[in-house]
Coordinates of C-alpha atoms in Angstrom, one line a residue:
Chain A
M311 CA -21.3 12.7 13.8
P312 CA -18.0 12.6 11.7
A313 CA -15.3 11.6 14.1
I314 CA -11.3 11.2 14.0
D315 CA -10.0 7.9 15.8
I316 CA -6.5 7.3 16.7
H317 CA -6.1 4.3 19.0
S318 CA -6.0 1.5 16.8
P319 CA -4.1 0.2 13.7
L320 CA -5.7 0.9 10.5
R321 CA -5.5 -3.0 9.8
D322 CA -7.5 -3.6 12.9
A323 CA -9.9 -0.7 12.4
V324 CA -10.6 -2.2 9.0
S325 CA -11.4 -5.6 10.2
Q326 CA -13.6 -4.6 13.2
M327 CA -15.5 -2.6 10.4
A328 CA -15.8 -5.7 8.6
S329 CA -16.8 -7.8 11.5
R330 CA -19.6 -5.6 12.2
R331 CA -21.3 -5.5 8.9
V332 CA -21.7 -8.2 6.2
T333 CA -19.2 -7.6 3.5
P334 CA -20.2 -7.4 -0.2
S335 CA -18.9 -11.4 -0.6
G336 CA -20.7 -12.1 2.9
M337 CA -17.4 -12.5 4.7
T338 CA -17.7 -13.8 8.1
S339 CA -15.7 -12.6 11.0
R340 CA -14.2 -16.1 10.8
E341 CA -13.2 -15.4 7.3
W342 CA -11.4 -12.0 8.7
E343 CA -9.4 -14.0 11.2
A344 CA -7.9 -16.3 8.4
L345 CA -7.4 -12.8 6.4
Q346 CA -5.1 -11.7 9.2
A347 CA -3.1 -15.1 8.6
E348 CA -2.9 -14.4 4.9
I349 CA -1.4 -10.6 5.6
R350 CA 1.2 -12.2 7.8
L351 CA 2.1 -14.8 5.0
R352 CA 2.0 -12.4 2.4
S353 CA 4.6 -10.3 3.9
M354 CA 7.2 -12.6 3.0
F355 CA 6.8 -12.1 -0.7
S356 CA 9.9 -9.9 -1.2
A357 CA 12.5 -11.5 0.0
T358 CA 13.4 -14.0 -2.4
V359 CA 16.2 -15.4 -0.3
E360 CA 17.8 -18.8 -0.3
N361 CA 18.6 -19.4 3.2
E362 CA 15.9 -20.9 5.3
R363 CA 17.2 -19.5 8.3
V364 CA 16.9 -15.9 7.0
L365 CA 13.4 -16.6 5.6
V366 CA 12.1 -17.6 9.1
E367 CA 13.5 -14.8 10.9
M368 CA 12.5 -12.3 8.6
K369 CA 9.0 -13.4 8.7
E370 CA 8.7 -13.6 12.4
R371 CA 9.7 -9.8 12.4
L372 CA 7.9 -8.9 9.4
N373 CA 4.8 -10.2 11.3
A374 CA 5.4 -8.5 14.6
G375 CA 5.8 -5.5 12.6
I376 CA 2.2 -6.1 10.8
S377 CA 0.4 -7.2 13.8
N378 CA 2.2 -4.5 16.2
Q379 CA 3.4 -7.0 18.8
K380 CA 6.0 -6.6 21.3
T381 CA 9.1 -8.8 21.1
G382 CA 11.8 -8.3 23.7
G383 CA 9.8 -5.8 25.4
A384 CA 9.8 -3.4 22.4
T385 CA 8.0 -3.2 19.5
M386 CA 9.2 -4.0 15.9
D387 CA 10.1 -1.2 13.8
R388 CA 12.0 -0.4 10.5
G389 CA 14.9 0.3 12.2
R390 CA 15.2 -2.6 14.6
F391 CA 14.1 -4.7 11.6
V392 CA 17.4 -3.5 9.5
E393 CA 19.6 -4.0 12.4
E394 CA 18.3 -7.4 13.5
M395 CA 18.3 -8.9 10.1
R396 CA 21.7 -7.7 9.2
G397 CA 23.2 -9.4 12.3
I398 CA 21.4 -12.6 11.3
I399 CA 22.3 -12.5 7.3
Q400 CA 25.7 -12.1 8.5
E401 CA 25.8 -15.0 10.8
T402 CA 24.8 -17.3 8.1
G403 CA 27.6 -16.5 6.3
Y404 CA 25.9 -14.4 3.6
K405 CA 28.5 -13.5 0.8
R406 CA 27.6 -10.1 -1.3
P407 CA 27.4 -11.6 -5.1
D408 CA 30.4 -10.4 -7.0
G409 CA 29.9 -7.3 -9.0
I410 CA 27.4 -5.7 -6.8
R411 CA 28.1 -3.1 -4.3
K412 CA 28.1 -3.2 -0.6
S413 CA 25.0 -0.3 -0.5
S414 CA 23.3 -1.9 -3.5
V415 CA 19.7 -2.8 -2.9
R416 CA 20.7 -6.1 -4.4
N417 CA 22.9 -6.8 -1.5
L418 CA 20.3 -8.7 0.8
R419 CA 22.3 -7.6 3.8
S420 CA 22.5 -3.8 2.5
R421 CA 20.3 -1.3 4.5
A422 CA 18.7 -0.1 1.2
R423 CA 17.4 -3.9 0.6
L424 CA 16.0 -4.6 4.4
E425 CA 14.6 -1.0 4.6
L426 CA 12.5 -1.8 1.1
I427 CA 11.5 -5.5 2.2
W428 CA 10.3 -4.0 5.5
N429 CA 8.6 -0.8 3.6
M430 CA 6.7 -3.0 1.1
N431 CA 5.3 -5.6 3.2
M432 CA 3.9 -2.8 5.5
A433 CA 2.7 -0.7 2.8
Q434 CA 1.3 -4.0 1.3
G435 CA -1.0 -4.6 4.5
V436 CA -2.1 -1.0 4.6
G437 CA -2.6 -0.7 1.0
Y438 CA -5.2 -3.5 1.3
A439 CA -6.6 -2.3 4.5
Q440 CA -7.0 1.1 2.5
W441 CA -8.8 -0.7 -0.4
K442 CA -11.3 -2.9 1.7
A443 CA -12.4 0.2 3.2
A444 CA -13.2 2.2 0.2
M445 CA -15.3 -0.8 -1.1
D446 CA -18.1 0.2 1.4
P447 CA -21.1 0.8 -0.9
D448 CA -21.5 4.4 0.5
M449 CA -17.9 5.3 0.8
L450 CA -17.8 3.9 -3.2
Y451 CA -20.7 6.1 -3.9
A452 CA -19.2 9.2 -2.2
S453 CA -15.6 8.6 -3.3
P454 CA -15.9 6.4 -6.7
C455 CA -12.6 7.3 -8.0
Y456 CA -8.8 7.2 -7.3
E457 CA -6.0 9.4 -8.8
L458 CA -2.7 8.0 -9.2
V459 CA -0.1 10.6 -7.7
R460 CA 3.4 10.7 -6.1
I461 CA 3.6 10.4 -2.5
M462 CA 7.0 10.1 -2.0
P463 CA 9.9 11.9 -4.0
K464 CA 12.3 9.2 -5.9
R465 CA 15.7 9.7 -7.4
E466 CA 14.9 7.5 -10.5
I467 CA 11.3 8.1 -11.2
R468 CA 9.6 5.7 -13.7
D469 CA 7.2 7.2 -16.5
W470 CA 4.0 6.4 -14.7
P471 CA 2.0 8.3 -17.5
L472 CA 3.6 6.0 -20.2
V473 CA 2.7 3.3 -18.0
W474 CA -0.7 4.0 -17.3
G475 CA -1.4 4.8 -21.1
D476 CA 0.4 1.7 -22.1
H477 CA -2.4 -0.3 -19.9
G478 CA -5.3 1.7 -21.6
G479 CA -5.7 4.4 -18.7
Q480 CA -7.4 7.7 -19.5
F481 CA -6.3 11.1 -18.6
Y482 CA -8.7 13.9 -17.2
G483 CA -8.4 17.5 -16.9
K484 CA -4.7 19.4 -16.7
P485 CA -1.9 17.7 -15.5
G486 CA -0.7 17.4 -12.1
K487 CA 2.7 19.0 -10.6
D488 CA 4.0 15.3 -10.6
Y489 CA 4.0 15.2 -14.2
P490 CA 3.3 18.4 -15.8
D491 CA 4.0 17.0 -19.5
A492 CA 1.5 14.0 -19.3
E493 CA -1.9 14.5 -21.1
G494 CA -3.8 15.4 -18.0
R495 CA -4.2 13.5 -14.6
M496 CA -4.2 9.8 -14.2
I497 CA -7.9 9.0 -12.8
A498 CA -9.9 5.9 -12.5
P499 CA -12.9 4.4 -11.1
K500 CA -11.8 2.3 -8.1
T501 CA -13.3 -0.6 -9.4
D502 CA -11.5 -0.3 -12.9
L503 CA -8.9 -3.1 -14.0
I504 CA -6.4 -0.5 -14.7
W505 CA -5.1 -0.8 -11.1
R506 CA -4.3 -4.0 -11.3
W507 CA -2.8 -3.5 -14.9
I508 CA -0.2 -1.2 -13.8
S509 CA 0.7 -3.0 -10.8
R510 CA 3.8 -5.3 -10.6
F511 CA 2.0 -7.3 -8.2
K512 CA -1.1 -7.5 -10.1
T513 CA -3.1 -6.1 -7.0
P514 CA -5.4 -3.1 -7.2
W515 CA -4.0 -1.4 -4.1
P516 CA -0.5 0.1 -3.7
P517 CA 2.3 -0.2 -3.6
F518 CA 2.3 -0.7 -7.3
D519 CA 6.2 -1.3 -7.6
W520 CA 9.2 -1.8 -5.6
G521 CA 10.0 1.6 -4.0
S522 CA 7.9 3.7 -6.4
G523 CA 6.8 6.4 -4.6
M524 CA 3.5 6.3 -5.9
G525 CA 0.0 6.1 -4.2
L526 CA -3.5 7.1 -4.4
R527 CA -5.8 9.8 -3.4
N528 CA -9.8 9.7 -3.6
V529 CA -11.6 11.7 -6.3
R530 CA -15.2 12.3 -4.7
R531 CA -18.1 12.1 -6.7
A532 CA -18.7 15.7 -7.8
E533 CA -15.3 16.0 -8.9
A534 CA -15.4 12.5 -10.7
I535 CA -18.6 13.5 -12.7
A536 CA -17.4 17.2 -13.6
L537 CA -14.1 15.6 -15.3
G538 CA -16.2 12.8 -17.1
V539 CA -14.8 9.6 -15.6
I540 CA -18.2 8.4 -14.4
K541 CA -21.7 9.4 -15.3
E542 CA -23.9 11.1 -13.0
D543 CA -26.3 8.3 -11.8
E544 CA -23.5 5.9 -12.1
E545 CA -22.7 3.6 -9.3
L546 CA -20.0 1.2 -9.0
I547 CA -20.4 -2.4 -7.6
P548 CA -17.9 -3.1 -4.5
Q549 CA -15.3 -5.6 -5.3
D550 CA -14.0 -8.2 -3.1
L551 CA -10.4 -10.1 -3.3
P552 CA -8.6 -11.7 -0.8
F553 CA -5.3 -9.9 0.3
N554 CA -3.1 -12.8 -1.5
H555 CA -4.6 -12.5 -4.6
N556 CA -2.2 -12.9 -7.1
A557 CA 1.0 -13.4 -4.9
S558 CA 3.8 -15.1 -6.3
A559 CA 7.5 -14.5 -6.3
S560 CA 10.3 -15.6 -8.7
L561 CA 12.6 -18.8 -7.6
E562 CA 14.8 -18.1 -10.4
G563 CA 18.5 -18.8 -9.4
I564 CA 17.3 -20.8 -6.6
P565 CA 18.4 -24.6 -6.6
E566 CA 15.6 -27.3 -6.1
S567 CA 17.2 -28.6 -2.8
R568 CA 16.4 -25.1 -1.3
R569 CA 13.0 -24.6 -2.9
Q570 CA 11.3 -27.5 -1.0
A571 CA 12.9 -26.4 2.0
I572 CA 11.1 -22.7 1.3
V573 CA 7.9 -24.5 0.8
R574 CA 8.1 -26.5 4.3
D575 CA 9.0 -23.3 6.2
L576 CA 6.2 -21.2 4.7
A577 CA 3.7 -24.2 6.2
G578 CA 2.4 -25.6 3.2
D579 CA 0.3 -22.1 2.4
V580 CA 2.4 -21.9 -0.9
E581 CA 3.3 -24.1 -4.0
I582 CA 5.4 -24.1 -6.8
Q583 CA 4.3 -23.3 -10.2
D584 CA 6.6 -23.1 -13.0
D585 CA 9.5 -20.9 -11.6
R586 CA 7.6 -19.1 -9.1
L587 CA 6.1 -19.7 -5.3
V588 CA 2.5 -19.2 -5.6
I589 CA 0.4 -18.5 -2.3
T590 CA -2.4 -21.2 -2.6
A591 CA -4.8 -19.6 0.3
P592 CA -8.3 -20.7 -1.1
A593 CA -10.0 -18.2 -2.8
R594 CA -13.0 -16.5 -1.3
I595 CA -15.2 -16.5 -4.1
S596 CA -15.9 -20.1 -5.6
H597 CA -19.1 -19.3 -7.4
L598 CA -20.8 -16.3 -9.4
P599 CA -24.2 -16.2 -6.9
R600 CA -25.8 -13.2 -8.5
I601 CA -26.2 -14.0 -12.2
P602 CA -29.0 -16.3 -13.1
A603 CA -29.5 -19.1 -15.4
A604 CA -31.9 -17.0 -17.5
L605 CA -28.8 -14.6 -18.9
A606 CA -27.0 -18.1 -20.5
S607 CA -27.6 -16.7 -23.6
V608 CA -25.4 -13.5 -24.1
T609 CA -27.7 -10.4 -24.9
A610 CA -28.0 -6.8 -24.0
T611 CA -29.1 -7.9 -21.0
A612 CA -26.1 -9.9 -19.9
A613 CA -23.9 -7.2 -21.3
A614 CA -25.2 -4.7 -18.9
T615 CA -24.9 -7.3 -16.2
A616 CA -21.2 -7.7 -17.4
A617 CA -20.6 -4.3 -16.1
A618 CA -21.8 -5.3 -12.8
W619 CA -19.3 -8.3 -12.5
T620 CA -17.0 -8.1 -9.5
A621 CA -13.2 -8.5 -10.3
A622 CA -13.4 -12.0 -8.6
E623 CA -16.2 -12.9 -11.1
Q624 CA -14.2 -11.6 -14.0
Q625 CA -11.5 -13.8 -12.9
A626 CA -13.5 -16.6 -12.7
I627 CA -15.0 -16.3 -16.3
M628 CA -11.7 -15.5 -17.8
A629 CA -10.3 -19.0 -15.9
V630 CA -12.8 -20.4 -18.1
V631 CA -12.5 -18.4 -21.6
S632 CA -8.6 -18.7 -21.6
K633 CA -9.2 -22.7 -22.0
T634 CA -11.3 -22.3 -25.1
V635 CA -9.5 -22.9 -28.4
A636 CA -10.1 -19.3 -29.8
F637 CA -8.3 -17.9 -26.8
I638 CA -5.6 -20.3 -26.9
R639 CA -5.2 -19.4 -30.8
L640 CA -5.5 -15.6 -30.1
K641 CA -2.7 -16.4 -27.1
N642 CA -0.4 -17.6 -29.8
Q643 CA -0.7 -15.1 -32.2
I644 CA 0.0 -12.5 -29.9
E645 CA 3.1 -14.3 -28.3
Q646 CA 4.4 -15.0 -31.7
A647 CA 4.1 -11.5 -32.7
G648 CA 6.1 -10.6 -29.5
G649 CA 3.4 -10.0 -27.0
S650 CA 3.8 -10.6 -23.4
L651 CA 1.7 -11.3 -20.1
T652 CA 0.8 -7.5 -20.1
V653 CA -0.8 -7.7 -23.5
M654 CA -2.8 -11.0 -22.5
E655 CA -4.0 -9.0 -19.6
T656 CA -4.6 -6.3 -21.7
L657 CA -6.5 -8.8 -24.0
T658 CA -8.6 -10.0 -21.4
R659 CA -10.0 -6.3 -20.5
A660 CA -10.5 -5.9 -24.1
L661 CA -12.8 -9.2 -24.1
L662 CA -14.7 -8.0 -21.1
Q663 CA -15.4 -4.4 -22.3
F664 CA -16.7 -6.3 -25.6
L665 CA -19.2 -8.3 -23.4
A666 CA -20.4 -5.1 -22.0
N667 CA -20.9 -3.2 -24.9
P668 CA -23.9 -3.9 -26.8
D669 CA -22.8 -2.7 -30.2
E670 CA -20.7 -5.6 -31.1
Q671 CA -19.1 -4.0 -33.9
A672 CA -17.8 -1.0 -32.2
A673 CA -16.9 -3.3 -29.1
I674 CA -15.0 -5.5 -32.2
A675 CA -13.4 -2.2 -33.6
E676 CA -12.2 -1.3 -29.9
I677 CA -10.8 -4.7 -29.4
R678 CA -8.5 -4.6 -33.0
R679 CA -6.9 -1.3 -32.2
G680 CA -3.5 -0.9 -30.2
P681 CA -1.9 -4.3 -29.7
F682 CA -4.3 -6.4 -31.4
R683 CA -4.3 -4.9 -34.9
D684 CA -2.3 -7.9 -36.0
V685 CA -4.2 -10.4 -34.4
Q686 CA -6.4 -12.4 -37.0
W687 CA -9.9 -12.2 -35.3
T688 CA -12.7 -14.3 -36.9
E689 CA -16.3 -14.2 -36.0
L690 CA -15.9 -17.9 -34.8
D691 CA -13.6 -16.7 -32.4
F692 CA -16.2 -14.4 -30.4
R693 CA -18.8 -16.8 -30.9
E694 CA -16.6 -19.7 -29.1
I695 CA -16.1 -17.3 -26.1
R696 CA -19.3 -16.4 -26.0
R697 CA -20.6 -19.4 -25.4
A698 CA -17.8 -20.5 -23.0
I699 CA -19.1 -17.3 -20.7
A700 CA -22.6 -18.1 -21.1
K701 CA -21.6 -21.7 -20.0
Q702 CA -19.8 -20.6 -17.1
I703 CA -22.9 -18.2 -16.3
G704 CA -25.5 -20.9 -16.6
G705 CA -23.5 -23.4 -14.8
A706 CA -23.1 -21.3 -11.7
A707 CA -26.9 -20.6 -11.3
Chain B
M304 CA -36.0 21.6 2.1
I305 CA -32.8 20.1 3.8
S306 CA -30.1 22.1 5.5
I307 CA -26.9 20.5 7.2
S308 CA -25.0 22.5 9.7
I309 CA -21.6 21.6 11.1
T310 CA -19.8 22.5 14.2
A311 CA -16.6 21.6 16.3
D312 CA -17.8 19.1 19.2
A313 CA -16.8 21.1 22.3
R314 CA -16.6 17.9 24.2
E315 CA -14.3 16.1 22.3
A316 CA -11.4 17.5 20.2
T317 CA -11.4 15.3 17.1
A318 CA -15.5 15.0 16.7
F319 CA -18.0 17.2 14.9
L320 CA -21.7 17.8 15.2
V321 CA -24.1 17.5 12.4
K322 CA -27.5 19.2 12.6
I323 CA -30.0 18.3 9.7
T324 CA -32.9 20.3 9.4
G325 CA -35.9 18.3 7.2
Q326 CA -36.1 14.8 7.0
I327 CA -33.4 12.6 5.2
R328 CA -34.1 8.8 4.4
Q329 CA -30.7 7.5 4.2
P330 CA -28.4 9.5 6.7
R331 CA -25.9 6.8 6.1
K332 CA -25.1 8.5 2.6
L333 CA -24.8 11.8 4.1
N334 CA -22.3 10.5 6.9
A335 CA -20.0 8.9 4.0
A336 CA -20.1 11.9 2.3
L337 CA -18.9 14.0 5.2
A338 CA -16.5 11.2 6.1
A339 CA -15.1 11.2 2.4
R340 CA -14.1 14.9 2.8
L341 CA -13.1 14.6 6.2
E342 CA -10.3 11.9 5.0
D343 CA -9.4 13.8 2.3
E344 CA -9.0 17.2 4.2
L345 CA -6.7 15.1 6.7
K346 CA -4.7 13.4 3.8
S347 CA -4.3 16.8 2.0
H348 CA -2.8 18.1 5.3
F349 CA -0.5 15.1 5.5
D350 CA 0.9 15.3 2.3
S351 CA 1.9 19.3 2.8
R352 CA 3.3 18.3 6.0
N353 CA 5.2 15.6 4.2
S354 CA 6.6 18.1 1.9
E355 CA 8.2 20.2 4.3
P356 CA 12.0 20.1 4.6
N357 CA 13.3 18.6 7.9
K358 CA 15.5 20.7 10.0
M359 CA 18.6 18.7 9.5
G360 CA 18.2 18.7 5.8
A361 CA 18.5 14.9 5.6
E362 CA 16.6 12.4 3.5
K363 CA 13.2 12.2 4.3
T364 CA 11.8 9.4 6.2
G365 CA 8.5 9.8 4.9
F366 CA 6.6 9.9 8.2
W367 CA 3.6 12.0 7.1
A368 CA 3.3 10.2 3.8
N369 CA 3.1 7.2 6.0
V370 CA 0.4 8.7 8.4
A371 CA -1.4 9.7 5.1
Q372 CA -1.6 6.1 3.9
N373 CA -2.6 4.8 7.3
T374 CA -5.9 7.3 7.4
A375 CA -9.1 5.9 6.2
T376 CA -12.9 5.8 6.8
T377 CA -13.5 2.7 9.0
E378 CA -16.7 3.4 9.9
I379 CA -20.2 4.6 8.8
R380 CA -23.5 4.3 10.7
D381 CA -26.6 6.1 10.6
D382 CA -25.7 8.6 13.1
G383 CA -22.1 9.1 12.4
A384 CA -19.0 8.1 10.7
T385 CA -15.2 7.6 12.0
V386 CA -11.8 8.3 10.2
S387 CA -9.3 6.2 11.6
I388 CA -5.4 7.6 11.6
G389 CA -3.5 4.2 12.3
S390 CA -2.2 4.4 15.9
D391 CA 0.9 2.5 14.9
T392 CA 2.5 5.3 12.7
H393 CA 3.1 7.3 16.1
F394 CA 1.1 10.2 14.8
R395 CA -0.7 10.2 18.4
I396 CA 2.6 11.1 20.2
H397 CA 2.9 14.3 17.8
L398 CA -0.8 14.8 18.4
L399 CA -1.0 14.6 22.5
G400 CA 3.0 15.1 23.4
G401 CA 4.3 12.5 25.7
V402 CA 7.6 10.9 26.9
I403 CA 9.5 8.5 24.9
K404 CA 11.6 6.0 26.8
P405 CA 13.9 3.1 25.8
T406 CA 12.6 -0.2 25.4
G407 CA 14.0 -3.7 25.3
G408 CA 16.3 -3.4 28.2
R409 CA 18.3 -0.4 26.5
K410 CA 19.4 2.3 29.0
Y411 CA 19.4 5.3 26.5
L412 CA 17.5 6.6 23.3
T413 CA 20.0 7.5 20.4
I414 CA 19.1 10.9 19.2
P415 CA 20.7 11.8 15.3
L416 CA 22.8 14.8 15.7
I417 CA 23.8 14.5 11.8
K418 CA 21.5 14.0 8.7
E419 CA 23.6 10.8 7.8
A420 CA 22.5 9.2 11.1
R421 CA 18.7 10.4 10.9
G422 CA 16.8 7.1 10.9
I423 CA 19.2 4.8 11.4
R424 CA 20.3 2.6 14.4
A425 CA 23.3 3.3 16.2
R426 CA 24.7 0.0 15.1
V427 CA 23.7 0.0 11.7
Y428 CA 25.4 3.4 11.2
E429 CA 28.7 2.0 12.5
Q430 CA 28.3 -0.9 10.0
T431 CA 27.6 0.9 6.7
T432 CA 30.0 3.8 7.4
G433 CA 32.7 1.5 8.8
R434 CA 33.3 3.9 11.9
K435 CA 33.2 3.2 15.1
L436 CA 31.3 5.0 17.7
F437 CA 32.5 5.7 20.8
R438 CA 31.4 7.7 24.1
P439 CA 34.2 9.9 25.4
G440 CA 34.4 9.7 29.4
N441 CA 30.8 9.6 30.6
A442 CA 29.4 12.4 28.1
R443 CA 26.2 11.5 26.8
V444 CA 27.0 11.4 23.4
L445 CA 28.2 9.0 20.6
M446 CA 31.2 10.1 18.5
E447 CA 33.4 9.0 15.6
R448 CA 36.9 10.1 14.1
S449 CA 35.8 11.7 10.9
T450 CA 37.2 14.6 9.1
E451 CA 34.1 16.0 8.0
G452 CA 32.6 18.7 10.1
A453 CA 34.9 17.7 12.9
V454 CA 36.0 19.2 16.1
S455 CA 39.4 18.8 17.2
S456 CA 40.4 18.1 20.8
D457 CA 43.8 19.6 21.9
S458 CA 44.4 16.6 24.5
G459 CA 43.7 13.1 24.6
T460 CA 40.9 11.4 26.5
T461 CA 39.5 7.7 26.7
G462 CA 36.3 6.7 25.2
I463 CA 34.1 3.3 25.2
I464 CA 33.2 1.2 22.3
R465 CA 30.9 -1.5 21.7
T466 CA 32.2 -4.9 20.5
K467 CA 30.4 -7.9 19.8
T468 CA 31.2 -9.1 23.3
G469 CA 30.4 -6.2 25.2
F470 CA 32.4 -2.7 25.8
R471 CA 35.9 -1.6 26.1
K472 CA 38.1 1.2 26.8
I473 CA 39.8 3.1 23.9
N474 CA 42.5 6.0 23.9
I475 CA 41.6 9.2 21.9
R476 CA 44.9 11.0 20.9
G477 CA 45.0 14.8 21.2
K478 CA 44.1 16.6 18.3
S479 CA 42.1 13.9 17.1
R480 CA 39.0 15.2 14.8
L481 CA 36.2 14.0 16.0
R482 CA 32.5 14.6 15.4
A483 CA 29.1 13.9 17.5
V484 CA 26.8 11.6 15.7
Y485 CA 24.2 10.6 18.2
A486 CA 23.1 12.3 21.6
L487 CA 22.2 10.0 24.3
A488 CA 18.8 10.5 26.3
T489 CA 17.2 8.6 29.3
Q490 CA 14.2 9.9 27.6
V491 CA 12.9 12.8 25.4
N492 CA 9.7 14.7 26.0
I493 CA 7.6 15.4 22.8
T494 CA 5.7 18.7 22.9
K495 CA 2.2 18.4 21.0
D496 CA 2.6 19.4 17.5
P497 CA 0.1 22.0 16.9
N498 CA -0.1 21.2 13.4
A499 CA -0.4 17.7 14.0
L500 CA -4.0 17.9 12.3
P501 CA -5.8 20.8 10.4
P502 CA -7.1 23.5 12.6
R503 CA -10.5 22.6 13.3
E504 CA -12.2 25.5 12.0
Q505 CA -10.8 24.2 8.5
L506 CA -12.4 20.9 8.9
A507 CA -15.7 22.1 10.3
A508 CA -15.9 24.5 6.8
A509 CA -14.9 21.6 4.7
L510 CA -17.6 19.4 6.3
Q511 CA -19.9 21.9 5.8
D512 CA -19.1 22.7 2.5
A513 CA -19.3 18.8 1.8
G514 CA -22.8 18.9 3.8
N515 CA -24.2 21.8 1.5
A516 CA -23.1 19.9 -1.6
W517 CA -25.1 16.7 -0.9
A518 CA -28.1 18.4 0.3
A519 CA -27.9 20.5 -2.9
S520 CA -27.5 17.0 -5.0
L521 CA -30.8 15.7 -3.5
K522 CA -33.6 15.6 -6.1
G523 CA -37.1 16.3 -4.8
G524 CA -36.1 17.5 -1.2
G525 CA -35.1 13.9 0.0
N526 CA -33.7 10.8 -0.8

């Protein structure tokens, strides 16, 4: 019988769900315990502060909020977080940067900034829990798609339909009330890469940007089929991503002496790569268990299988492809043409579409649209990339 | 032929009973479909609650949006499913009612009386507005000197303000313009919100609709 439970925080309920049954990746309960630690670590990725004490104090409070722990006899909530952090930041002698208003979100001590830090960190934990719950195979069958909708009004509204379309998102049906001038509703399968492309944090779960006010709502199977988002007999393959997937924060403006202190305070779970602080929690997927060696030659069979790859498998393959001469050459061409990281991610997606399409000419035509029309593709490019993928597939079996 | 009948569970306020006529091979899929519908009905209800203006006309805190975000299907079994509403959202007290008391060694709860104070702690209000809050005499209220919507007092009085090291008394001159910002309460009784959840009949009807659709989608009478 269906029932409503109101006794556990969502994150705990989701982890209990996972511990009762084997997840698609075979994650054990021990790995779920490690995941809780990752959630706490992830909570730090919004401050971009210089002062180690502020960082540590913030981490403790966000940790208490995420794990629903009592400190000093009371639970940590947003109001308490803001009040206490304002006092701590003042004690450190923090000075508001010149030209920044007291109430500005760029002032670390402002209510707006601290509330944003709290909201974002709590939302990321909940977003991940929601996403994991949605990846149950039978839930994914019953509700295969998400719609991007506005869940909170904002004064400054980003043009999300433009963002959606720029990243290859499709529109379906009549536009919703939030964006009546859009081409339609912003809907995609839950496993579609679009959810990562539109996210500033490159994760497929909300929040998708700082204080965006956007969220997700389920689109159940019958409606998804009626709108043409999925086919009637289509079944999605659940994905599995660690919570700290793609987590990084900019260190721009932070002197070297402070950077090492930040790394030390985060207890070795992070490292500095270029100008960014990156979480180095080990990836959960280190192999491709489901693709046999027989698919080493890329044929229509492999193309069909490509559609079944999880996001983690796609990532692993792209890690190999990105080292090929062809890919590097294409990347340079795009960058010289003024392209950006976003374009590169779209290229990745396009290449995977190519692999999923048995009609090579149609796939090439598809890839050459949009931002890639000026890129000088050659047949050798595709051959080299195919070889790299085949090697990755064959080596994994 | 499969038929599915949904009724509200008389013993448990937040559960529904599913009676299946006919044999189905994968009951978990049915329960997933029912749970998906239940989840969506709840989220839709919380979304509409979130769009209601608050009594003060203050900036929204996003309480109901947060409840919607913390709602998800967390358990699917052959014999049922569970949709969870995160307990850390304070939704329970709206659903069941209860008493809120101050914690962390505090004596009073601060209840905002003006929209500018909603969702903000008293100390943060002072810091961000630059206006000190004081307690006039033994009154259970925190007031400020303000020309906005203020009430004049004809005679002087004394008040207590909080300082970095404790509290101190201040004099309030006669005919000062004052405004009550927070009420102080030793506890607050929260009455049950009858609209915390959608009506049970609505949920049962939605689940029945989902069950009928699922049964109709079966090919050859079984799955």
